[in-house]
CSV table of C-alpha atoms in Angstrom, one decimal:
chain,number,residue,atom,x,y,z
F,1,UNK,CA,0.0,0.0,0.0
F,2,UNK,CA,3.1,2.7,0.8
F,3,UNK,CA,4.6,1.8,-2.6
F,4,UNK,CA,1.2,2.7,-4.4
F,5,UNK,CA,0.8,6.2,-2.1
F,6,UNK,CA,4.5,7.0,-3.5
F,7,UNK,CA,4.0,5.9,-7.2
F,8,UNK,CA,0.7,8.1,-7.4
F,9,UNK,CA,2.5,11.4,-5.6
F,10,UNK,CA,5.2,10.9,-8.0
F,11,UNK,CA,2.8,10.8,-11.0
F,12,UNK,CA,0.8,14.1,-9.2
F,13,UNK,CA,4.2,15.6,-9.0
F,14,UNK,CA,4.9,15.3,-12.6
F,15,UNK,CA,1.8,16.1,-14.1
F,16,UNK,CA,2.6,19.5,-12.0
F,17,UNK,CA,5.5,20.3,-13.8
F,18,UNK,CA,3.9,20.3,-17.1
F,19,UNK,CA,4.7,16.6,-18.1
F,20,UNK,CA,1.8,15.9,-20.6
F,21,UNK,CA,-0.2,13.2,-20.0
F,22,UNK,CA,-0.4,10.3,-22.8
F,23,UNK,CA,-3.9,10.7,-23.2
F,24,UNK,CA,-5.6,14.2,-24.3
F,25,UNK,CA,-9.0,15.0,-23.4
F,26,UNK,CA,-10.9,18.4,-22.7
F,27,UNK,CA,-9.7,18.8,-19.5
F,28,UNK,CA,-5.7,18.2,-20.4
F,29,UNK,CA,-3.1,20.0,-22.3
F,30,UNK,CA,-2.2,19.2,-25.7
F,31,UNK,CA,1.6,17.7,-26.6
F,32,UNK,CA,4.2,19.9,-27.4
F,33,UNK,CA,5.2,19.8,-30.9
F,34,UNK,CA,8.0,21.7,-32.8
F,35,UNK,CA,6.9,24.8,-34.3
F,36,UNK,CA,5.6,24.6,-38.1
F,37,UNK,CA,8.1,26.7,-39.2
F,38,UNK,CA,11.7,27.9,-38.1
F,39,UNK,CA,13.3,31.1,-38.7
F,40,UNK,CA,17.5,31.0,-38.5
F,41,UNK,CA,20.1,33.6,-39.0
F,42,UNK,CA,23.6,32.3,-40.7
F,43,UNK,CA,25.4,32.4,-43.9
F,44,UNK,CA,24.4,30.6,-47.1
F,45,UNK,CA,28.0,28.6,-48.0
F,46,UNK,CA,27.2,26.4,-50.7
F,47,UNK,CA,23.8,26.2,-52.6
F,48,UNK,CA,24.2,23.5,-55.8
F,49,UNK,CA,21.4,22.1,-57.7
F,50,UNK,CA,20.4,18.4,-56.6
F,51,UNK,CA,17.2,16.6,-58.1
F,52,UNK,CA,14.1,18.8,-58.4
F,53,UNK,CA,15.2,21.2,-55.7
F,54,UNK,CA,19.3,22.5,-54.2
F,55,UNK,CA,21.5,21.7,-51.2
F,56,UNK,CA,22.3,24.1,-49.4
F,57,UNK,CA,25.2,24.2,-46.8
F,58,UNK,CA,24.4,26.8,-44.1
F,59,UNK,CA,26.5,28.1,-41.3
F,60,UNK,CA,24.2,29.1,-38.7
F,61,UNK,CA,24.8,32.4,-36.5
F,62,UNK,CA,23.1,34.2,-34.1
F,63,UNK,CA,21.8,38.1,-34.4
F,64,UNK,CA,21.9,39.8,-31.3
F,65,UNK,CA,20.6,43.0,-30.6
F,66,UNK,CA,20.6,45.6,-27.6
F,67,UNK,CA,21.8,44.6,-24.2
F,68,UNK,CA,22.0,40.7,-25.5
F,69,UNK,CA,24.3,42.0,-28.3
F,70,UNK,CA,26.5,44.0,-25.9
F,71,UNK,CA,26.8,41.4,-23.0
F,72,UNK,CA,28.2,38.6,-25.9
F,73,UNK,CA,30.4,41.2,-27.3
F,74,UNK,CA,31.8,41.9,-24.6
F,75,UNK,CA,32.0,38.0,-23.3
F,76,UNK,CA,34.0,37.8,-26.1
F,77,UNK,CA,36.5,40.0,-26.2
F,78,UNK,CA,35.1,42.7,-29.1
F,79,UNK,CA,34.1,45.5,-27.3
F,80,UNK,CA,35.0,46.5,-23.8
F,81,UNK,CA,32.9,46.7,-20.6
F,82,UNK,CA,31.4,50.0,-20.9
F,83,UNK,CA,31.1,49.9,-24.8
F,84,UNK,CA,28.6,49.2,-27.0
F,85,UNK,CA,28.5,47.3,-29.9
F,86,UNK,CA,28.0,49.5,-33.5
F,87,UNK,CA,25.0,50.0,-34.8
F,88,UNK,CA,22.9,48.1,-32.3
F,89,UNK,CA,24.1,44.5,-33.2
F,90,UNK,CA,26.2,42.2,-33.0
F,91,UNK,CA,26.7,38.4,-35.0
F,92,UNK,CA,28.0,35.6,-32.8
F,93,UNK,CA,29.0,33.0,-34.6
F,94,UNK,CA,30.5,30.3,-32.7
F,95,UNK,CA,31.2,27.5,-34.9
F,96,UNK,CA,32.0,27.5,-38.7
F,97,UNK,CA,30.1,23.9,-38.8
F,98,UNK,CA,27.6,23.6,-41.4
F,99,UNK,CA,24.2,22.5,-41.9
F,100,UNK,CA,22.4,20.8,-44.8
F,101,UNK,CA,19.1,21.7,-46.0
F,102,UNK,CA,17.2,21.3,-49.4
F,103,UNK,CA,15.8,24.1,-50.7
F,104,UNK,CA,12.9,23.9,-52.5
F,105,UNK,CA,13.5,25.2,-56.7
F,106,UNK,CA,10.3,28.2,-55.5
F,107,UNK,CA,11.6,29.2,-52.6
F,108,UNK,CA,11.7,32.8,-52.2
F,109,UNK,CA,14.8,34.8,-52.3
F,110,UNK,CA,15.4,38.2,-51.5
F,111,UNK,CA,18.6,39.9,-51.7
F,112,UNK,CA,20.5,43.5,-51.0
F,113,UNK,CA,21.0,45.3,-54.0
F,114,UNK,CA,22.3,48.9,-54.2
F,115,UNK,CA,20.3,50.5,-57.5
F,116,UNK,CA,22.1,53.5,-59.1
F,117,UNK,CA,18.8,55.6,-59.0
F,118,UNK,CA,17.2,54.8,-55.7
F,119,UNK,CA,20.1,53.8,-53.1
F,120,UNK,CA,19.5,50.3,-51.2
F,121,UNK,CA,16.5,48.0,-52.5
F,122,UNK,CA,15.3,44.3,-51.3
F,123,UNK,CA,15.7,42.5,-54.9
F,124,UNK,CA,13.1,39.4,-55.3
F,125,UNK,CA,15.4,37.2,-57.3
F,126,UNK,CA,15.5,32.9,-58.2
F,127,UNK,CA,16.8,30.2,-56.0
F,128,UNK,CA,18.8,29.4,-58.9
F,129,UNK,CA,20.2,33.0,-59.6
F,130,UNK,CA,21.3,32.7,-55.3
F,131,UNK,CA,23.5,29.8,-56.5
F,132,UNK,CA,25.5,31.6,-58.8
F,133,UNK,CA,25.9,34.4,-56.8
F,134,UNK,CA,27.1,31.9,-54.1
F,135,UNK,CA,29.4,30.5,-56.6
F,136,UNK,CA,31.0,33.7,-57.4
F,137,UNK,CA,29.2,34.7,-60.4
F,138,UNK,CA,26.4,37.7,-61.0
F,139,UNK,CA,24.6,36.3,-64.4
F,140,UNK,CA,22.0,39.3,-64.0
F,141,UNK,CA,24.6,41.4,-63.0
F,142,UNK,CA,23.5,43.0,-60.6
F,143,UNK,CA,24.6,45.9,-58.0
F,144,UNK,CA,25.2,43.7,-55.1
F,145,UNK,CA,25.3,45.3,-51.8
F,146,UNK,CA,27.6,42.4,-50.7
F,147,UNK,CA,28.4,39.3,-51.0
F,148,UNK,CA,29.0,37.4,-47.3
F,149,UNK,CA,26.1,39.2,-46.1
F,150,UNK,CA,23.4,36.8,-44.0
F,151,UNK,CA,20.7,35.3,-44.5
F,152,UNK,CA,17.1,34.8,-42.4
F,153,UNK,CA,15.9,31.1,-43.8
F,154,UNK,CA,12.6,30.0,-42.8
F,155,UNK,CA,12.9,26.1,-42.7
F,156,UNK,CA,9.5,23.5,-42.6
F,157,UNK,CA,11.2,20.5,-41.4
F,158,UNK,CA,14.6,20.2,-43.6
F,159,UNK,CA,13.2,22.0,-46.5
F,160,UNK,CA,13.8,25.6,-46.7
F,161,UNK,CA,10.7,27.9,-48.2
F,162,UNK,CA,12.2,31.5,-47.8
F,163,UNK,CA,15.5,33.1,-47.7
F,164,UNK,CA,15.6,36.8,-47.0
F,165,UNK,CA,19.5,38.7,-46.9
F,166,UNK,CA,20.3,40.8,-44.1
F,167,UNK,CA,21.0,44.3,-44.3
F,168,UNK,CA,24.2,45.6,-42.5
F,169,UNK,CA,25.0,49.2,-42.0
């Protein structure tokens, strides 16, 4: 009879700590799932064609901003205590290890381009026309504001849907 007590306390106890319970009902709280869709900073390394879509080999990174940005930067060894970082940001980017995504051929792509007329611009452009640019060629040639600029990719599972550059003052 103790053992029983102890075995349902412990089972109280977790289902207090937000442990889901196998079984869902009216009364109980869904299971946690990942979200639908994940947004990630980093830098696009490679992007070649593979099948009906590309591989892409992504080096992730992480935007910080404000007091986050200035705390890291200063963690490691950039700026100063006392100083802030420029321009309100700051990249960490810990580990030059990659990861591999495909990337669907419809994706959408969005790069910096500088136009001659109007200064700066977001430039809608083809997931293939990303992959020469990675490569080192401009087949539009275009006005690229530059080259080793990020990337925000928006990833459904291992398939990426959306990659957007980053501008950087």
């Amino acid at each position: 009879m103790r053992r029983l007590g102890v075995v349902v306390a412990c089972a109280i106890s977790l289902g207090a700590v937000g442990v889901p319970a196998a079984t869902s009902g009216p009364s109980q709280s869904p299971l946690v799932a990942p979200p639908a869709t994940l947004v990630q900073y980093g830098y696009v390394r490679s992007l070649v064609r593979s099948g009906n879509g590309y591989r892409m080999r992504f080096d992730p990174a992480l935007w910080l901003s404000g007091q986050t940005a200035n705390r890291a930067a200063i963690e490691d060894g950039v700026i100063a205590r006392g100083e802030t970082v420029p321009n309100d940001y700051y990249i960490r980017n810990e580990s030059r290890r990659q990861l591999s995504y495909t990337v669907l051929s419809r994706a959408r792509v969005t790069i910096v381009t500088n136009s001659a007329v109007g200064g700066l611009r977001a430039t809608r452009i083809s997931v293939s026309e990303l992959a020469a640019i990675t490569a080192g060629r401009n087949p539009n040639r275009r006005r690229l504001y530059g080259r080793d600029l990020g990337y925000w990719i928006r990833v459904a599972g291992d398939r990426v849907t959306r990659l957007d550059q980053q501008y950087q003052p």
